[in-house]
mmCIF file of C-alpha atoms in Angstrom:
data_model
loop_
_atom_site.group_PDB
_atom_site.id
_atom_site.type_symbol
_atom_site.label_atom_id
_atom_site.label_comp_id
_atom_site.label_asym_id
_atom_site.label_seq_id
_atom_site.Cartn_x
_atom_site.Cartn_y
_atom_site.Cartn_z
ATOM 1 C CA MET A 1 24.757 18.659 79.512
ATOM 2 C CA SER A 2 25.555 19.182 75.826
ATOM 3 C CA GLU A 3 27.434 16.528 73.879
ATOM 4 C CA VAL A 4 30.374 18.907 73.310
ATOM 5 C CA TYR A 5 30.584 19.760 77.014
ATOM 6 C CA ALA A 6 30.373 16.072 77.924
ATOM 7 C CA ARG A 7 33.293 15.282 75.603
ATOM 8 C CA ARG A 8 35.354 18.078 77.206
ATOM 9 C CA VAL A 9 34.689 16.706 80.703
ATOM 10 C CA ALA A 10 35.608 13.198 79.559
ATOM 11 C CA ARG A 11 38.882 14.481 78.077
ATOM 12 C CA ARG A 12 39.772 16.296 81.308
ATOM 13 C CA ILE A 13 39.069 13.201 83.380
ATOM 14 C CA SER A 14 41.245 11.151 81.019
ATOM 15 C CA VAL A 15 44.124 13.669 81.266
ATOM 16 C CA LEU A 16 43.889 13.751 85.058
ATOM 17 C CA ALA A 17 43.919 9.954 85.233
ATOM 18 C CA THR A 18 46.952 9.760 82.938
ATOM 19 C CA THR A 19 48.787 12.416 84.960
ATOM 20 C CA ALA A 20 48.058 10.570 88.185
ATOM 21 C CA ALA A 21 49.303 7.316 86.699
ATOM 22 C CA LEU A 22 52.498 8.964 85.473
ATOM 23 C CA THR A 23 53.048 10.542 88.880
ATOM 24 C CA VAL A 24 52.750 7.174 90.616
ATOM 25 C CA THR A 25 55.044 5.591 88.046
ATOM 26 C CA GLY A 26 57.570 8.366 88.562
ATOM 27 C CA LEU A 27 57.481 7.895 92.314
ATOM 28 C CA LEU A 28 58.052 4.192 91.919
ATOM 29 C CA ALA A 29 60.919 4.764 89.527
ATOM 30 C CA THR A 30 62.681 7.213 91.825
ATOM 31 C CA ALA A 31 62.109 5.343 95.069
ATOM 32 C CA PRO A 32 65.294 3.930 96.625
ATOM 33 C CA THR A 33 65.680 0.330 95.511
ATOM 34 C CA ALA A 34 68.949 -0.424 97.267
ATOM 35 C CA GLN A 35 70.868 1.214 100.065
ATOM 36 C CA ALA A 36 74.632 1.261 99.709
ATOM 37 C CA ALA A 37 75.883 -1.297 102.179
ATOM 38 C CA MET A 38 79.414 -0.353 103.110
ATOM 39 C CA PRO A 39 80.660 -1.809 106.412
ATOM 40 C CA THR A 40 78.858 -0.083 109.285
ATOM 41 C CA PRO A 41 80.995 2.685 110.762
ATOM 42 C CA VAL A 42 81.547 3.069 114.501
ATOM 43 C CA SER A 43 78.882 4.806 116.575
ATOM 44 C CA ALA A 44 78.843 8.578 116.992
ATOM 45 C CA ALA A 45 80.093 8.207 120.564
ATOM 46 C CA THR A 46 83.011 6.043 119.467
ATOM 47 C CA ALA A 47 83.708 8.374 116.547
ATOM 48 C CA ARG A 48 83.934 11.305 118.971
ATOM 49 C CA THR A 49 86.452 9.322 121.045
ATOM 50 C CA TYR A 50 88.445 8.404 117.946
ATOM 51 C CA LEU A 51 88.406 12.000 116.705
ATOM 52 C CA ALA A 52 89.752 13.288 120.003
ATOM 53 C CA SER A 53 92.753 10.971 119.652
ATOM 54 C CA LEU A 54 93.668 11.886 116.057
ATOM 55 C CA THR A 55 96.761 13.991 115.451
ATOM 56 C CA VAL A 56 95.816 17.534 114.494
ATOM 57 C CA LYS A 57 98.243 19.171 112.086
ATOM 58 C CA ALA A 58 98.243 21.360 109.013
ATOM 59 C CA GLU A 59 97.440 19.472 105.831
ATOM 60 C CA GLY A 60 100.559 18.379 104.014
ATOM 61 C CA SER A 61 101.600 19.079 100.460
ATOM 62 C CA SER A 62 100.257 17.226 97.445
ATOM 63 C CA SER A 63 103.753 17.292 95.958
ATOM 64 C CA GLY A 64 104.659 13.894 94.566
ATOM 65 C CA TYR A 65 101.077 12.624 94.711
ATOM 66 C CA SER A 66 99.773 10.308 92.013
ATOM 67 C CA ARG A 67 96.802 7.958 92.009
ATOM 68 C CA ASP A 68 99.197 5.360 90.627
ATOM 69 C CA LEU A 69 100.860 5.298 94.049
ATOM 70 C CA PHE A 70 97.586 3.801 95.391
ATOM 71 C CA PRO A 71 97.145 0.775 93.072
ATOM 72 C CA HIS A 72 93.452 0.034 92.448
ATOM 73 C CA TRP A 73 91.239 -1.671 91.534
ATOM 74 C CA ILE A 74 93.007 -4.905 92.425
ATOM 75 C CA THR A 75 91.713 -8.445 91.841
ATOM 76 C CA GLN A 76 89.742 -9.708 94.832
ATOM 77 C CA SER A 77 88.723 -13.159 93.627
ATOM 78 C CA GLY A 78 88.489 -14.861 90.244
ATOM 79 C CA ALA A 79 87.793 -12.180 87.642
ATOM 80 C CA CYS A 80 86.349 -9.740 90.174
ATOM 81 C CA ASN A 81 88.204 -6.578 91.095
ATOM 82 C CA THR A 82 87.425 -4.246 93.986
ATOM 83 C CA ARG A 83 85.078 -2.034 91.957
ATOM 84 C CA GLU A 84 82.953 -4.985 90.864
ATOM 85 C CA VAL A 85 82.825 -6.361 94.416
ATOM 86 C CA VAL A 86 81.491 -3.019 95.704
ATOM 87 C CA LEU A 87 78.995 -2.710 92.847
ATOM 88 C CA LYS A 88 77.627 -6.147 93.720
ATOM 89 C CA ARG A 89 77.621 -5.399 97.462
ATOM 90 C CA ASP A 90 75.957 -2.001 97.239
ATOM 91 C CA GLY A 91 73.429 -2.726 94.490
ATOM 92 C CA ALA A 92 70.133 -4.575 94.247
ATOM 93 C CA ASN A 93 69.505 -7.495 91.882
ATOM 94 C CA VAL A 94 72.951 -7.051 90.358
ATOM 95 C CA VAL A 95 73.737 -9.463 87.518
ATOM 96 C CA GLN A 96 77.364 -9.927 86.504
ATOM 97 C CA ASP A 97 78.741 -11.418 83.315
ATOM 98 C CA SER A 98 81.524 -14.009 83.048
ATOM 99 C CA SER A 99 84.170 -11.304 83.522
ATOM 100 C CA CYS A 100 82.410 -10.081 86.700
ATOM 101 C CA ALA A 101 81.191 -6.838 85.082
ATOM 102 C CA ALA A 102 77.779 -5.673 86.318
ATOM 103 C CA VAL A 103 75.392 -5.821 83.370
ATOM 104 C CA SER A 104 72.169 -5.001 85.217
ATOM 105 C CA GLY A 105 70.876 -3.988 88.614
ATOM 106 C CA SER A 106 70.066 -0.814 90.516
ATOM 107 C CA TRP A 107 72.113 1.384 92.810
ATOM 108 C CA PHE A 108 70.873 3.939 95.337
ATOM 109 C CA SER A 109 73.376 6.710 96.043
ATOM 110 C CA PRO A 110 72.968 7.906 99.651
ATOM 111 C CA TYR A 111 74.962 11.085 98.997
ATOM 112 C CA ASP A 112 72.280 12.577 96.736
ATOM 113 C CA GLY A 113 69.319 10.184 96.986
ATOM 114 C CA ALA A 114 69.453 9.167 93.316
ATOM 115 C CA THR A 115 68.812 5.680 91.961
ATOM 116 C CA TRP A 116 70.675 4.453 88.879
ATOM 117 C CA TYR A 117 70.216 1.434 86.644
ATOM 118 C CA ALA A 118 73.541 1.380 84.782
ATOM 119 C CA ALA A 119 76.880 0.638 86.444
ATOM 120 C CA SER A 120 78.444 3.287 84.205
ATOM 121 C CA ASP A 121 76.566 5.940 86.216
ATOM 122 C CA ILE A 122 78.232 4.768 89.423
ATOM 123 C CA ASP A 123 81.614 5.635 90.889
ATOM 124 C CA ILE A 124 83.186 3.866 93.844
ATOM 125 C CA ASP A 125 84.036 6.671 96.233
ATOM 126 C CA HIS A 126 87.019 6.489 98.541
ATOM 127 C CA MET A 127 85.445 7.884 101.711
ATOM 128 C CA VAL A 128 88.821 9.420 102.594
ATOM 129 C CA PRO A 129 90.098 10.410 99.134
ATOM 130 C CA LEU A 130 93.497 9.167 98.043
ATOM 131 C CA SER A 131 94.913 12.682 97.724
ATOM 132 C CA GLU A 132 93.547 13.596 101.147
ATOM 133 C CA ALA A 133 95.188 10.493 102.600
ATOM 134 C CA TRP A 134 98.475 11.437 100.934
ATOM 135 C CA LYS A 135 98.377 14.881 102.576
ATOM 136 C CA SER A 136 97.407 13.311 105.920
ATOM 137 C CA GLY A 137 100.290 10.843 106.235
ATOM 138 C CA ALA A 138 100.024 8.273 103.450
ATOM 139 C CA ASN A 139 102.892 9.956 101.608
ATOM 140 C CA SER A 140 105.238 8.087 103.964
ATOM 141 C CA TRP A 141 103.583 4.689 103.480
ATOM 142 C CA THR A 142 104.829 1.848 101.337
ATOM 143 C CA THR A 143 103.060 1.260 98.036
ATOM 144 C CA SER A 144 101.748 -2.005 99.473
ATOM 145 C CA LYS A 145 100.072 -0.178 102.362
ATOM 146 C CA ARG A 146 98.614 2.423 100.033
ATOM 147 C CA GLN A 147 97.208 -0.408 97.897
ATOM 148 C CA SER A 148 95.533 -1.921 100.944
ATOM 149 C CA PHE A 149 94.028 1.467 101.826
ATOM 150 C CA ALA A 150 92.744 2.062 98.290
ATOM 151 C CA ASN A 151 91.020 -1.344 98.202
ATOM 152 C CA ASP A 152 89.832 -1.555 101.825
ATOM 153 C CA LEU A 153 86.615 -3.577 101.894
ATOM 154 C CA THR A 154 86.707 -4.114 105.671
ATOM 155 C CA ARG A 155 86.379 -0.534 106.867
ATOM 156 C CA PRO A 156 83.728 1.969 105.639
ATOM 157 C CA GLN A 157 86.141 3.364 103.059
ATOM 158 C CA LEU A 158 84.464 2.365 99.766
ATOM 159 C CA ILE A 159 80.895 3.124 98.692
ATOM 160 C CA ALA A 160 78.974 3.158 95.401
ATOM 161 C CA VAL A 161 77.604 6.635 94.596
ATOM 162 C CA THR A 162 76.504 8.824 91.686
ATOM 163 C CA ASP A 163 79.540 9.418 89.490
ATOM 164 C CA ASN A 164 79.295 13.203 89.100
ATOM 165 C CA VAL A 165 78.648 13.622 92.836
ATOM 166 C CA ASN A 166 81.840 11.716 93.577
ATOM 167 C CA GLN A 167 83.652 13.891 91.077
ATOM 168 C CA SER A 168 82.304 17.078 92.682
ATOM 169 C CA LYS A 169 83.581 15.840 96.053
ATOM 170 C CA GLY A 170 87.059 15.366 94.608
ATOM 171 C CA ASP A 171 89.664 15.298 97.359
ATOM 172 C CA GLN A 172 87.783 17.646 99.702
ATOM 173 C CA ASP A 173 87.468 16.897 103.415
ATOM 174 C CA PRO A 174 84.266 17.447 105.484
ATOM 175 C CA ALA A 175 85.175 21.090 106.157
ATOM 176 C CA GLU A 176 84.808 21.618 102.410
ATOM 177 C CA TRP A 177 82.244 19.037 101.269
ATOM 178 C CA LEU A 178 79.423 16.991 102.797
ATOM 179 C CA PRO A 179 76.649 14.941 101.131
ATOM 180 C CA SER A 180 73.640 17.002 100.045
ATOM 181 C CA VAL A 181 71.365 14.499 101.817
ATOM 182 C CA THR A 182 71.676 15.934 105.319
ATOM 183 C CA SER A 183 70.282 12.811 106.986
ATOM 184 C CA TYR A 184 73.311 10.883 105.711
ATOM 185 C CA ARG A 185 75.935 13.254 107.092
ATOM 186 C CA CYS A 186 76.144 11.543 110.464
ATOM 187 C CA THR A 187 76.946 8.214 108.797
ATOM 188 C CA TYR A 188 79.383 9.966 106.480
ATOM 189 C CA VAL A 189 81.479 11.600 109.202
ATOM 190 C CA ARG A 190 81.401 8.456 111.366
ATOM 191 C CA ALA A 191 82.825 6.561 108.385
ATOM 192 C CA TRP A 192 85.402 9.299 107.755
ATOM 193 C CA VAL A 193 86.652 9.274 111.361
ATOM 194 C CA HIS A 194 86.579 5.464 111.519
ATOM 195 C CA THR A 195 88.773 5.271 108.407
ATOM 196 C CA LYS A 196 91.231 7.962 109.475
ATOM 197 C CA TYR A 197 91.564 6.430 112.936
ATOM 198 C CA TYR A 198 92.203 2.893 111.659
ATOM 199 C CA TRP A 199 94.793 4.055 109.136
ATOM 200 C CA GLY A 200 96.481 6.503 111.506
ATOM 201 C CA LEU A 201 95.886 9.584 109.372
ATOM 202 C CA SER A 202 95.919 13.124 110.732
ATOM 203 C CA VAL A 203 93.228 15.825 110.543
ATOM 204 C CA ASP A 204 93.636 19.562 110.119
ATOM 205 C CA SER A 205 91.922 21.971 112.499
ATOM 206 C CA ALA A 206 89.095 22.999 110.140
ATOM 207 C CA GLU A 207 88.421 19.355 109.280
ATOM 208 C CA LYS A 208 88.281 18.415 112.973
ATOM 209 C CA SER A 209 85.874 21.260 113.745
ATOM 210 C CA ALA A 210 83.554 20.213 110.904
ATOM 211 C CA LEU A 211 83.604 16.586 112.051
ATOM 212 C CA GLN A 212 82.864 17.589 115.651
ATOM 213 C CA SER A 213 80.017 19.805 114.555
ATOM 214 C CA VAL A 214 78.263 17.006 112.660
ATOM 215 C CA LEU A 215 78.997 14.383 115.324
ATOM 216 C CA ASN A 216 77.517 16.631 118.025
ATOM 217 C CA GLY A 217 74.220 16.441 116.196
ATOM 218 C CA CYS A 218 74.228 12.677 115.743
#
């Protein structure tokens, strides 16, 4: 083996080793470090029972709707509002400052499988969007009840997810939008039905069909 050839082989081995190391590092960096821990929704069987009992009617108008009619994020304790409580709950190794703002930690978004290390990359999704709730019966609620709905930490209504994924969901129901991670869809629709059932909200026919379809596969 010539000296030049030997140097070429050594360089190739070095490049391969570096590539392998970077691949492992990348895998470690993208591995889920925390699973969003919203309250566990009812089972698929219970969700099917709940869904069968929901009022089916055409979706109402968005006329008069404003996010301001669903006051959030309200103070939960001390300096902590609902958003900060969910960030702490759904993240891993979350450190908060004296004003309860999350200054470090990691968050795994089950909708798209992404892990984030800055709270600014995270939105708190309303499982049943506020506008959807308005068009499903919340337009007749008191502001106090709408506030309780918008800050509900007891039901599976709030979850920390990737901000632009939450924004792409908007106010769409499961007939129009489902998480890209298909393995999470069962949990998603169970949470959706659980929330609508507890709060006495209606479903439209397309929404009900989509929910049934996913639940049948759970």
